[in-house]
Amino acid sequence: MIHEFYEDTEIFVTGGSGAVGKALIEKLLRSCDVRKVYILLRTKKNLSVEQRLEKLKQAKIFKVLHATKPHMFERLIPIPGDAALPNLGISPEHIALMANVSVVFHCAATVRFDEPLPVALKLNVGATYEALLFAEQLKNLKMFMHVSTFYSNPYLKRVEPKLYDSPLDWRMCLKLLQDDSKRETLDYLTKKLTVGFPNTYTFTKNLAESVVNDFRERLPVAIYRPSIVLHALSDPIPGYPPTLMGAMGLFVLVGAGILKTVFLSFSTRFDITPQDIGIKTMLYYAARAGNEYAQKKAIAEAPVYMSSSSKLSSHTFFQMCQVMEGGLWYKAAFEKNFMLPTCHYTDSRFVYKFLVFTKQILPALLADGLIMLTGRKPVLMGIVRKAYISLEVMKPFLFNTYDSPGLTHIEEMTEATKGTEFDLFPDITLAKTDEGLIDICTTMIFSIREYLLNENPNTVPIAQKRLRIKRWVYNILRAIIVYYILRWLYGFLLNYIEGPTAQ
């Protein structure tokens, strides 16, 4: 079904330079015989759209495509524009160029949890509205797939693949955004407007779903809700990490010996969507929804599809961290380490704050002080601060477990994709066992090292040797400090005991 749906089609992708967008484009070019893939790009850092496209093609996720089907890059066409602008900033000439587009994947969004509300509204709600208006100009449209998030309804303990009422009217929010005099009001009212939502990201993604649903009678639309997107299990590269943001960034900081403590609930299940599973399921859902729309004229509600590991794995985030603490950080030692890669996990706010101060802030201040003495700019306190803020905004997901039916239509999808390049097995079963979790974590950490930190796999033995030396130095310093503390304590107690006798 997937091959037939995408064969000889022209596809438009927004957010194509992001982690999900790049993975989607890679799979479309490598596994689907598409005619063209248009990607929305804006000029950035003095780079033209064409220069950004060339840089994008060099991303490591395209490694397999370069080796097997390099000619497919000729079908990737840049479209100058900006998701934050009316009509996506696309010129009439480029709109005419895309007249034969039949599938749209709207991946553009800001994924910063602490984004100011006006910015989040503009990029997550306004851009979705503009993308839908653009899609209305496509005469051959078969499917508009909107990429949302599993956490768009975080006030619910169980999430079903259906739409829920939004707390506010998205039209009203966009009107406030358009009125410059009321933008300050939006900032001021953020906490009141987002009641029930832990951050502006989930709030605006919820509103965006309502925008999509309101177009259901005008366009063939669907909504895809992935949970936390982590590394690919096997396709195109085993362990390929999507981005340094979110959980991946925290793992990097632990491995680098900077993040020394995490505040979390030990029982919170970590709901993940491996990157390759997410892309395969999204392509299947878009094809499924497109075929359904072709068979009927009216639809009561925009179809919603979810990617969730809730029925496939019961492992908690803490268990995942324990695997890494069980020697994995040393097995995949990073070249760049500040301190030893160990982390303390606690559900006590007091213990967490104490450890942040003693194991992160104090060492960072000391190191930055030494760096400043050499005439260089201090950096570690900035990293520690960002890590602390990231954990604070992630706290709702580290303390709450959300239930769901799991992968939507998993049995049907498994049967339909069996033996194809979109087959979910055996990857999808890996996380069910403890051994599978260990394999997943091991592959992920080695891939983070190679693809995010750009460290050569051949340097692992050298990095391990350096870590062993650091551990010896650390143990010696700790022994010296303990010795002097005990010596001082002994002298203090001796003086205290002998004091009255001397008088």
XYZ file of C-alpha atoms in Angstrom, residues 15-383:
369
model
C 10.415 21.556 8.665
C 12.614 19.465 6.401
C 15.836 20.694 7.989
C 14.761 19.411 11.412
C 15.437 15.940 12.803
C 12.075 14.421 11.827
C 12.000 16.229 8.485
C 15.447 14.994 7.427
C 14.615 11.413 8.399
C 11.341 11.644 6.460
C 13.029 13.005 3.329
C 15.735 10.326 3.527
C 13.144 7.546 3.669
C 11.051 9.053 0.871
C 14.043 9.296 -1.457
C 15.506 5.897 -0.569
C 12.424 3.694 -0.237
C 9.638 5.430 -2.185
C 9.803 5.947 -5.926
C 8.689 9.568 -5.641
C 8.876 11.977 -8.564
C 9.935 15.017 -6.530
C 10.304 16.139 -2.927
C 10.018 19.879 -2.331
C 11.511 21.170 0.913
C 10.691 24.553 2.455
C 13.907 26.367 3.383
C 14.703 29.896 4.508
C 17.951 31.794 4.292
C 19.892 31.403 7.516
C 23.256 32.630 8.812
C 24.129 34.273 5.493
C 23.491 30.992 3.652
C 21.210 31.012 0.629
C 18.481 28.419 0.197
C 20.630 26.559 -2.345
C 23.622 26.576 0.012
C 21.470 25.297 2.860
C 20.217 22.473 0.662
C 23.778 21.433 -0.198
C 24.671 21.505 3.490
C 21.555 19.484 4.305
C 22.539 16.799 1.794
C 25.791 16.295 3.700
C 23.951 15.377 6.914
C 25.078 11.985 8.182
C 21.565 10.568 8.004
C 21.933 10.575 4.195
C 25.042 8.370 4.345
C 23.232 5.247 3.076
C 21.368 7.205 0.394
C 24.641 8.648 -0.923
C 26.071 5.131 -1.126
C 23.075 3.387 -2.702
C 20.963 5.900 -4.641
C 22.872 9.179 -5.035
C 20.830 10.080 -8.129
C 17.731 10.505 -5.931
C 19.118 13.794 -4.588
C 18.273 15.283 -7.980
C 14.617 14.929 -6.988
C 15.063 17.063 -3.848
C 14.100 20.642 -4.715
C 14.407 23.664 -2.373
C 11.518 26.107 -2.039
C 12.476 29.532 -0.606
C 10.101 30.507 2.174
C 9.497 30.762 5.896
C 6.898 28.893 7.958
C 6.418 32.003 10.102
C 5.236 34.122 7.143
C 1.841 34.385 5.414
C 1.458 31.696 2.748
C 4.706 30.261 4.167
C 6.573 33.053 2.391
C 6.371 31.145 -0.902
C 6.404 33.201 -4.106
C 3.693 32.785 -6.781
C 6.318 31.308 -9.110
C 7.202 28.554 -6.651
C 3.533 27.912 -5.878
C 3.049 27.314 -9.600
C 6.100 25.029 -9.599
C 4.421 22.843 -6.963
C 1.080 22.618 -8.772
C 1.320 18.816 -8.960
C 2.083 18.225 -5.281
C -0.310 15.604 -3.921
C 1.055 14.952 -0.403
C 2.078 17.503 2.239
C 3.953 16.654 5.444
C 3.818 19.584 7.850
C 6.731 18.992 10.238
C 7.674 22.631 10.888
C 7.418 23.615 14.557
C 9.347 25.003 17.464
C 10.081 22.176 19.889
C 11.425 24.392 22.668
C 9.298 23.708 25.732
C 9.979 27.149 27.218
C 9.356 29.162 24.052
C 7.573 32.500 24.741
C 3.868 32.093 23.987
C 3.728 34.604 21.080
C 6.599 32.798 19.332
C 5.122 29.341 19.984
C 1.726 30.478 18.683
C 3.262 31.927 15.546
C 5.366 28.870 14.715
C 3.101 26.046 15.877
C -0.402 27.410 15.282
C 0.044 30.198 12.742
C 2.373 28.134 10.540
C -0.069 25.210 10.578
C -2.870 27.529 9.460
C -0.716 28.974 6.669
C 0.340 25.487 5.540
C -3.316 24.452 5.291
C -4.174 27.582 3.303
C -1.314 26.747 0.959
C -2.557 23.150 0.641
C -5.951 24.461 -0.482
C -4.246 25.697 -3.637
C -3.149 22.168 -4.572
C -5.681 20.673 -6.986
C -4.309 17.114 -6.727
C -3.923 16.911 -2.941
C -4.350 13.383 -1.566
C -3.158 13.970 2.008
C -2.052 16.716 4.389
C -0.284 15.049 7.325
C 0.278 17.240 10.374
C 3.000 16.118 12.785
C 1.812 16.814 16.326
C 2.919 15.194 19.607
C 1.723 12.414 21.900
C 1.723 15.034 24.673
C -0.734 17.465 23.077
C -3.251 16.585 25.823
C -0.997 16.328 28.908
C -3.850 16.847 31.377
C -5.095 13.333 30.516
C -3.639 10.187 32.068
C -4.790 8.073 29.131
C -4.630 9.374 25.581
C -6.689 7.862 22.775
C -6.173 8.344 19.017
C -8.885 10.961 18.787
C -9.296 14.714 19.069
C -10.052 16.445 22.342
C -11.558 19.878 22.830
C -8.999 22.669 22.913
C -9.060 24.999 25.931
C -9.190 28.103 23.712
C -10.271 29.052 20.220
C -7.202 29.089 17.968
C -8.661 31.955 15.913
C -8.833 34.178 18.975
C -5.206 33.365 19.839
C -4.016 34.239 16.342
C -5.970 37.511 16.436
C -4.207 38.446 19.667
C -0.924 37.583 17.982
C -1.662 39.839 15.010
C -2.395 42.800 17.278
C 0.987 44.220 18.302
C -0.581 46.077 21.225
C -1.776 42.777 22.715
C 1.434 40.766 22.399
C 2.557 41.947 25.816
C -0.813 40.785 27.132
C -0.094 37.320 25.727
C 3.218 37.183 27.584
C 1.555 38.392 30.784
C -1.319 35.896 30.538
C 0.785 32.873 29.539
C 0.292 30.995 32.814
C -3.447 31.673 32.856
C -3.967 30.743 29.214
C -1.969 27.525 29.470
C -3.626 26.104 32.604
C -3.432 22.303 32.428
C -0.416 22.425 30.127
C 3.145 22.215 31.507
C 4.576 24.439 28.773
C 3.774 26.519 25.700
C 4.873 23.695 23.384
C 2.121 21.241 24.378
C -0.437 24.065 24.553
C 0.210 25.321 21.031
C 0.437 21.805 19.571
C -3.015 21.169 21.043
C -4.372 24.288 19.336
C -2.712 23.282 16.057
C -4.646 20.005 16.072
C -7.871 22.011 16.236
C -6.739 24.059 13.241
C -6.188 20.880 11.226
C -9.526 19.419 12.272
C -11.370 22.568 11.195
C -10.092 21.976 7.642
C -11.335 18.366 7.521
C -14.252 19.176 5.202
C -12.087 21.247 2.876
C -8.975 19.067 2.674
C -7.902 15.441 3.223
C -6.110 15.914 6.560
C -4.698 13.671 9.284
C -2.775 14.098 12.532
C 0.235 12.077 13.663
C 1.228 12.034 17.353
C 4.676 10.538 18.063
C 5.921 10.262 21.643
C 9.533 11.173 22.561
C 11.569 10.625 19.389
C 14.860 8.889 20.127
C 17.507 7.256 17.960
C 16.817 4.938 15.032
C 16.887 1.233 15.834
C 18.190 0.099 12.453
C 17.123 2.294 9.522
C 19.031 3.908 7.883
C 21.843 3.644 10.465
C 21.497 1.631 13.707
C 21.422 4.023 16.647
C 21.407 7.184 14.544
C 20.545 10.007 16.995
C 18.155 12.714 15.766
C 19.308 15.791 17.685
C 21.119 17.158 20.736
C 17.856 18.555 22.071
C 15.739 16.930 24.778
C 16.675 13.528 26.179
C 19.585 13.048 23.766
C 21.196 16.265 24.955
C 20.893 15.162 28.575
C 22.538 11.818 27.796
C 25.415 13.685 26.144
C 25.890 15.863 29.241
C 25.937 12.808 31.529
C 28.465 11.070 29.288
C 30.608 14.211 29.288
C 30.612 14.297 33.090
C 28.755 17.628 33.309
C 25.261 16.524 34.353
C 25.668 14.785 37.716
C 22.114 14.516 39.024
C 18.589 14.115 37.627
C 15.305 14.736 39.439
C 12.728 12.123 38.413
C 10.177 9.555 39.506
C 11.594 6.033 39.576
C 8.288 4.607 38.316
C 7.759 6.847 35.263
C 7.597 4.782 32.092
C 9.625 6.264 29.255
C 7.342 6.417 26.226
C 9.529 6.552 23.149
C 9.250 6.473 19.380
C 12.450 5.260 17.706
C 13.130 7.569 14.789
C 12.882 4.898 12.078
C 9.700 3.394 13.549
C 8.209 6.894 13.661
C 8.981 7.598 10.003
C 7.713 4.219 8.786
C 4.454 4.536 10.716
C 3.913 8.142 9.633
C 4.284 7.184 5.979
C 1.865 4.295 6.472
C -0.706 6.447 8.272
C -0.572 9.141 5.580
C -1.161 6.521 2.883
C -3.956 4.890 4.882
C -5.734 8.177 5.563
C -5.295 9.290 1.955
C -6.908 6.109 0.660
C -9.789 6.473 3.125
C -10.444 10.055 2.048
C -10.499 8.936 -1.579
C -13.328 6.521 -0.771
C -15.675 8.888 1.065
C -16.617 12.549 0.810
C -17.621 13.496 4.354
C -15.659 12.864 7.547
C -16.783 13.561 11.118
C -13.316 14.119 12.554
C -9.778 14.305 11.253
C -8.140 10.880 11.723
C -5.550 10.758 14.505
C -2.706 8.240 14.608
C -0.349 7.704 17.533
C 3.106 6.243 17.960
C 3.563 5.120 21.555
C 5.578 2.344 23.196
C 3.129 1.942 26.095
C 2.027 -1.539 24.990
C 5.450 -2.646 23.787
C 7.644 -1.859 26.783
C 7.146 -1.379 30.514
C 10.660 -0.098 31.141
C 11.025 3.135 33.068
C 13.339 6.036 32.321
C 15.239 5.188 35.515
C 15.836 1.625 34.286
C 17.222 3.051 31.059
C 19.573 5.271 33.055
C 20.630 2.319 35.228
C 21.719 0.433 32.118
C 24.009 3.317 31.220
C 25.340 3.611 34.761
C 26.190 -0.097 34.679
C 29.498 0.522 32.928
C 28.170 1.712 29.571
C 29.574 5.230 29.970
C 33.040 3.688 30.318
C 32.481 1.175 27.529
C 31.627 4.026 25.119
C 33.906 6.616 26.732
C 33.698 10.084 25.181
C 36.896 11.864 24.191
C 35.661 15.115 25.702
C 35.015 14.706 29.432
C 34.818 17.313 32.164
C 34.424 14.932 35.095
C 33.678 11.232 35.490
C 30.494 10.156 33.645
C 28.354 9.184 36.596
C 24.945 10.515 37.582
C 22.822 10.328 40.732
C 19.064 9.918 40.250
C 16.699 11.033 42.985
C 13.017 11.744 43.592
C 13.819 14.091 46.491
C 13.758 17.784 45.636
C 16.043 18.620 48.569
C 18.650 16.005 47.622
C 18.473 17.113 43.992
C 19.088 20.794 44.823
C 21.955 19.855 47.157
C 23.607 17.694 44.486
C 23.122 20.343 41.798
C 25.013 22.815 43.978
C 27.804 20.500 45.176
C 28.343 18.317 42.089
C 27.528 20.706 39.233
C 27.634 24.380 40.215
C 30.739 24.323 42.438
C 32.906 22.285 40.003
C 31.710 24.439 37.089
C 32.538 27.660 38.959
C 35.983 26.341 39.846
C 36.674 25.204 36.276
C 35.404 28.473 34.772
C 37.627 30.384 37.175
C 40.661 28.448 35.960
C 39.585 28.989 32.342
C 39.332 32.754 32.922
C 42.869 32.784 34.327
C 44.059 31.573 30.926
C 42.287 34.486 29.232
C 39.511 32.393 27.730
C 35.750 32.814 28.017
C 34.042 30.699 30.740
C 31.538 28.169 29.364
C 30.708 25.496 31.938
C 28.343 27.517 34.132
C 26.311 28.359 31.047
C 26.043 24.661 30.157
